[in-house]
Short mmCIF file of C-alpha atoms in Angstrom, two decimals:
data_model
loop_
_atom_site.label_atom_id
_atom_site.label_comp_id
_atom_site.label_asym_id
_atom_site.label_seq_id
_atom_site.Cartn_x
_atom_site.Cartn_y
_atom_site.Cartn_z
CA UNK A 1 -46.70 -21.03 85.48
CA UNK A 2 -46.17 -23.73 84.22
CA UNK A 3 -43.61 -27.11 84.98
CA UNK A 4 -42.16 -27.95 81.63
CA UNK A 5 -40.49 -31.18 83.23
CA UNK A 6 -43.38 -31.99 83.91
CA UNK A 7 -43.90 -35.99 85.72
CA UNK A 8 -44.49 -38.39 83.11
CA UNK A 9 -47.77 -40.54 84.42
CA UNK A 10 -49.10 -37.13 84.61
CA UNK A 11 -48.50 -36.89 80.36
CA UNK A 12 -50.15 -40.98 80.41
CA UNK A 13 -53.33 -38.98 81.79
CA UNK A 14 -53.66 -35.95 80.30
CA UNK A 15 -53.11 -38.51 76.57
CA UNK A 16 -55.28 -41.14 77.84
CA UNK A 17 -58.01 -37.52 78.53
CA UNK A 18 -57.84 -36.57 74.79
CA UNK A 19 -57.68 -39.73 73.58
CA UNK A 20 -60.97 -40.34 75.49
CA UNK A 21 -63.27 -38.27 74.09
CA UNK A 22 -61.27 -39.43 71.03
CA UNK A 23 -62.43 -42.31 70.76
CA UNK A 24 -65.85 -42.13 72.22
CA UNK A 25 -66.49 -40.70 68.67
CA UNK A 26 -67.20 -43.68 67.37
CA UNK A 27 -70.19 -43.93 68.71
CA UNK A 28 -71.85 -41.37 66.77
CA UNK A 29 -73.92 -41.29 63.53
CA UNK A 30 -71.38 -40.40 60.40
CA UNK A 31 -68.03 -41.17 59.50
CA UNK A 32 -66.57 -41.50 63.07
CA UNK A 33 -63.41 -42.09 61.86
CA UNK A 34 -62.77 -37.98 59.21
CA UNK A 35 -64.14 -36.63 62.42
CA UNK A 36 -61.88 -38.76 64.69
CA UNK A 37 -58.81 -37.80 62.45
CA UNK A 38 -59.97 -33.69 62.30
CA UNK A 39 -60.60 -33.32 65.79
CA UNK A 40 -56.85 -34.30 66.44
CA UNK A 41 -55.63 -32.91 63.01
CA UNK A 42 -57.94 -29.65 65.25
CA UNK A 43 -55.79 -30.02 68.59
CA UNK A 44 -52.30 -30.32 67.40
CA UNK A 45 -53.11 -26.31 65.68
CA UNK A 46 -54.09 -25.69 69.00
CA UNK A 47 -51.46 -26.07 71.42
CA UNK A 48 -49.82 -24.53 68.76
CA UNK A 49 -51.40 -21.88 68.20
CA UNK A 50 -49.74 -19.75 71.29
CA UNK A 51 -45.94 -20.48 69.14
CA UNK A 52 -48.06 -18.82 65.79
CA UNK A 53 -48.00 -15.39 66.40
CA UNK A 54 -43.76 -15.55 66.83
CA UNK A 55 -43.54 -17.35 63.99
CA UNK A 56 -46.21 -14.90 62.15
CA UNK A 57 -43.46 -11.91 63.43
CA UNK A 58 -41.19 -14.15 61.80
CA UNK A 59 -42.49 -14.56 58.21
CA UNK A 60 -43.18 -10.92 57.93
CA UNK A 61 -40.15 -9.67 58.54
CA UNK A 62 -38.08 -11.86 56.64
CA UNK A 63 -41.51 -11.87 53.55
CA UNK A 64 -42.41 -14.86 54.58
CA UNK A 65 -46.44 -14.85 54.20
CA UNK A 66 -48.06 -14.68 58.08
CA UNK A 67 -51.15 -16.19 56.84
CA UNK A 68 -49.52 -19.56 56.81
CA UNK A 69 -48.82 -19.57 60.56
CA UNK A 70 -53.21 -19.44 61.09
CA UNK A 71 -54.58 -17.29 64.25
CA UNK A 72 -57.92 -19.43 63.91
CA UNK A 73 -59.88 -21.68 64.35
CA UNK A 74 -63.36 -23.06 63.12
CA UNK A 75 -64.90 -26.78 64.28
CA UNK A 76 -68.24 -26.10 62.67
CA UNK A 77 -70.71 -28.63 61.28
CA UNK A 78 -73.89 -31.01 62.68
CA UNK A 79 -75.17 -30.72 65.94
CA UNK A 80 -74.44 -32.27 69.01
CA UNK A 81 -71.07 -33.40 67.52
CA UNK A 82 -68.63 -32.86 70.60
CA UNK A 83 -67.56 -30.22 68.87
CA UNK A 84 -67.70 -27.79 72.31
CA UNK A 85 -66.55 -30.38 74.55
CA UNK A 86 -63.88 -31.17 72.17
CA UNK A 87 -63.10 -26.57 72.80
CA UNK A 88 -63.68 -26.79 76.72
CA UNK A 89 -61.00 -30.41 77.02
CA UNK A 90 -58.41 -28.50 74.66
CA UNK A 91 -58.82 -25.36 76.87
CA UNK A 92 -58.58 -27.61 80.25
CA UNK A 93 -55.51 -29.66 78.88
CA UNK A 94 -53.44 -26.20 77.95
CA UNK A 95 -54.37 -24.74 81.22
CA UNK A 96 -54.73 -26.93 83.16
CA UNK A 97 -58.29 -24.70 84.49
CA UNK A 98 -61.91 -24.28 83.48
CA UNK A 99 -62.08 -21.11 80.97
CA UNK A 100 -65.14 -19.54 80.38
CA UNK A 101 -66.50 -19.40 76.65
CA UNK A 102 -67.05 -15.76 75.30
CA UNK A 103 -70.97 -15.85 72.89
CA UNK A 104 -71.47 -14.99 69.92
CA UNK A 105 -71.86 -11.81 70.36
CA UNK A 106 -67.56 -11.14 70.58
CA UNK A 107 -67.18 -11.76 67.41
CA UNK A 108 -66.82 -8.45 66.48
CA UNK A 109 -63.42 -6.54 64.92
CA UNK A 110 -64.25 -4.32 67.95
CA UNK A 111 -64.50 -7.06 70.41
CA UNK A 112 -61.57 -9.52 69.21
CA UNK A 113 -58.94 -6.84 68.99
CA UNK A 114 -59.84 -5.60 72.55
CA UNK A 115 -59.88 -9.29 74.09
CA UNK A 116 -56.25 -9.52 72.42
CA UNK A 117 -55.47 -7.62 73.95
CA UNK A 118 -56.46 -7.86 76.85
CA UNK A 119 -55.71 -11.89 76.98
CA UNK A 120 -52.31 -13.88 76.40
CA UNK A 121 -51.64 -17.21 76.07
CA UNK A 122 -55.34 -20.18 75.89
CA UNK A 123 -57.20 -19.00 72.89
CA UNK A 124 -60.59 -17.52 73.02
CA UNK A 125 -63.41 -19.47 72.45
CA UNK A 126 -65.55 -18.38 71.05
CA UNK A 127 -69.15 -20.93 70.67
CA UNK A 128 -72.13 -21.70 69.55
CA UNK A 129 -71.47 -18.46 66.43
CA UNK A 130 -74.79 -17.61 65.07
CA UNK A 131 -74.51 -17.55 61.24
CA UNK A 132 -75.79 -13.85 61.17
CA UNK A 133 -72.89 -12.54 63.34
CA UNK A 134 -70.21 -14.46 61.38
CA UNK A 135 -71.98 -12.84 58.36
CA UNK A 136 -71.46 -9.20 59.40
CA UNK A 137 -68.25 -9.82 60.04
CA UNK A 138 -65.90 -12.48 59.19
CA UNK A 139 -64.64 -10.15 57.17
CA UNK A 140 -62.90 -6.96 59.33
CA UNK A 141 -62.09 -9.94 62.23
CA UNK A 142 -60.43 -13.01 59.25
CA UNK A 143 -58.90 -10.80 57.30
CA UNK A 144 -56.52 -8.44 59.25
CA UNK A 145 -53.43 -10.14 57.72
CA UNK A 146 -51.13 -7.60 59.70
CA UNK A 147 -53.31 -7.27 63.44
CA UNK A 148 -50.53 -6.84 66.02
CA UNK A 149 -47.54 -6.48 63.44
CA UNK A 150 -46.23 -2.77 63.66
CA UNK A 151 -47.38 -3.15 67.28
CA UNK A 152 -44.92 -6.60 67.61
CA UNK A 153 -47.62 -7.71 69.78
CA UNK A 154 -46.34 -11.76 70.39
CA UNK A 155 -48.13 -12.96 73.42
CA UNK A 156 -51.54 -12.33 71.84
CA UNK A 157 -54.18 -14.99 72.18
CA UNK A 158 -55.87 -17.32 69.69
CA UNK A 159 -59.72 -17.09 68.69
CA UNK A 160 -60.91 -20.40 67.61
CA UNK A 161 -64.79 -20.98 66.73
CA UNK A 162 -67.60 -23.49 67.05
CA UNK A 163 -71.24 -23.07 65.43
CA UNK A 164 -73.67 -25.02 63.94
CA UNK A 165 -74.86 -22.59 62.42
CA UNK A 166 -72.30 -22.07 58.46
CA UNK A 167 -72.61 -24.35 56.37
CA UNK A 168 -69.16 -23.65 54.25
CA UNK A 169 -66.59 -21.12 53.91
CA UNK A 170 -65.40 -18.62 51.13
CA UNK A 171 -61.76 -20.29 49.95
CA UNK A 172 -60.46 -16.36 51.22
CA UNK A 173 -61.18 -17.23 54.44
CA UNK A 174 -60.72 -21.03 54.49
CA UNK A 175 -56.73 -20.25 53.56
CA UNK A 176 -56.56 -18.40 57.04
CA UNK A 177 -57.84 -20.20 59.28
CA UNK A 178 -58.15 -24.27 60.70
CA UNK A 179 -60.94 -25.61 60.10
CA UNK A 180 -62.99 -28.93 60.25
CA UNK A 181 -65.87 -29.41 59.41
CA UNK A 182 -67.99 -31.88 61.75
CA UNK A 183 -70.50 -34.62 60.11
CA UNK A 184 -71.52 -36.48 62.89
CA UNK A 185 -74.16 -36.74 65.19
CA UNK A 186 -74.69 -38.68 68.49
CA UNK A 187 -78.27 -39.41 70.10
CA UNK A 188 -79.60 -38.25 73.37
CA UNK A 189 -79.44 -40.85 75.19
CA UNK A 190 -76.03 -41.39 74.30
CA UNK A 191 -74.50 -37.83 74.57
CA UNK A 192 -75.84 -38.15 78.39
CA UNK A 193 -73.45 -41.32 78.96
CA UNK A 194 -70.32 -40.34 77.16
CA UNK A 195 -70.90 -36.47 78.63
CA UNK A 196 -71.53 -37.61 81.91
CA UNK A 197 -68.22 -40.23 81.09
CA UNK A 198 -65.60 -37.45 79.36
CA UNK A 199 -66.93 -34.75 82.00
CA UNK A 200 -65.46 -37.19 85.20
CA UNK A 201 -62.75 -37.81 82.83
CA UNK A 202 -61.77 -33.42 82.44
CA UNK A 203 -61.87 -32.96 86.00
CA UNK A 204 -58.63 -35.29 85.85
CA UNK A 205 -57.06 -32.98 83.08
CA UNK A 206 -54.38 -31.76 83.84
CA UNK A 207 -51.71 -29.37 81.93
CA UNK A 208 -48.78 -31.55 81.86
CA UNK A 209 -49.43 -32.72 78.52
CA UNK A 210 -48.91 -29.02 77.11
CA UNK A 211 -46.23 -28.79 79.46
CA UNK A 212 -44.47 -31.26 77.91
CA UNK A 213 -45.08 -29.95 74.31
CA UNK A 214 -44.00 -26.47 75.59
CA UNK A 215 -40.42 -26.92 76.57
CA UNK A 216 -39.96 -28.81 73.26
CA UNK A 217 -40.71 -25.99 71.14
CA UNK A 218 -39.10 -24.07 73.00
CA UNK A 219 -35.53 -25.81 72.10
CA UNK A 220 -36.88 -25.76 68.86
CA UNK A 221 -37.84 -21.77 68.11
CA UNK A 222 -34.97 -21.26 70.39
CA UNK A 223 -32.61 -20.08 66.61
CA UNK A 224 -30.01 -21.06 69.17
CA UNK A 225 -27.19 -21.39 66.44
CA UNK A 226 -28.68 -19.28 63.08
CA UNK A 227 -27.76 -15.64 64.70
CA UNK A 228 -31.74 -15.10 63.10
CA UNK A 229 -32.31 -11.47 65.07
CA UNK A 230 -36.14 -11.90 64.10
CA UNK A 231 -35.86 -15.29 66.24
CA UNK A 232 -38.22 -14.55 68.99
CA UNK A 233 -37.13 -17.22 71.98
CA UNK A 234 -33.58 -15.04 71.22
CA UNK A 235 -34.43 -12.30 72.12
CA UNK A 236 -36.32 -12.91 74.72
CA UNK A 237 -39.94 -11.65 73.10
CA UNK A 238 -41.79 -14.74 74.94
CA UNK A 239 -42.97 -14.49 78.48
#
């Protein structure tokens, strides 16, 4: 349960956690400014992800391409680039709790379908996906554009992948996902110092920022005067 009128100080604290980790990337080797922009862009999709299913459903009903509302995100590139830590922070900011990560072995069409049927809300986070696992299953997992539409599923979670093993994505895959290639890395000593500081900051993260974001998004998706019966919020399909 979320309080959709969160305290302003709590929102500021969550923003401090978010920008604290993004700003810390200036200690990394490589084009950290690009990575800062990419991480912030990924954050924007991550918090919007619970609303993508509603938009896909409406888009399908009005013959608008569902791939414009992606329900999968991929962070890939250099190891020690902060990918796993960033996703851990985002899930904490969305839920206010530490969410268990899924393993590389969960990346199969059967397992992903089961998880999407059994879970709601916060994205499924598959950490450190192996290239062999990706190569064997990406076609069935990522290109299943009509998953859940026939059954009117509207509350299934998106899927987030981090991987150090992927070199590039094919165009037909890239157009279906939100993707960021992270080309920065940090040495072990500085990384250990940053990890301690970030973990301490993450202890104080709540879901206040996301609650305020959700309140504003619900207003935008309400279709109050449009008369559009595909509007998920108007039809009471959100819970």
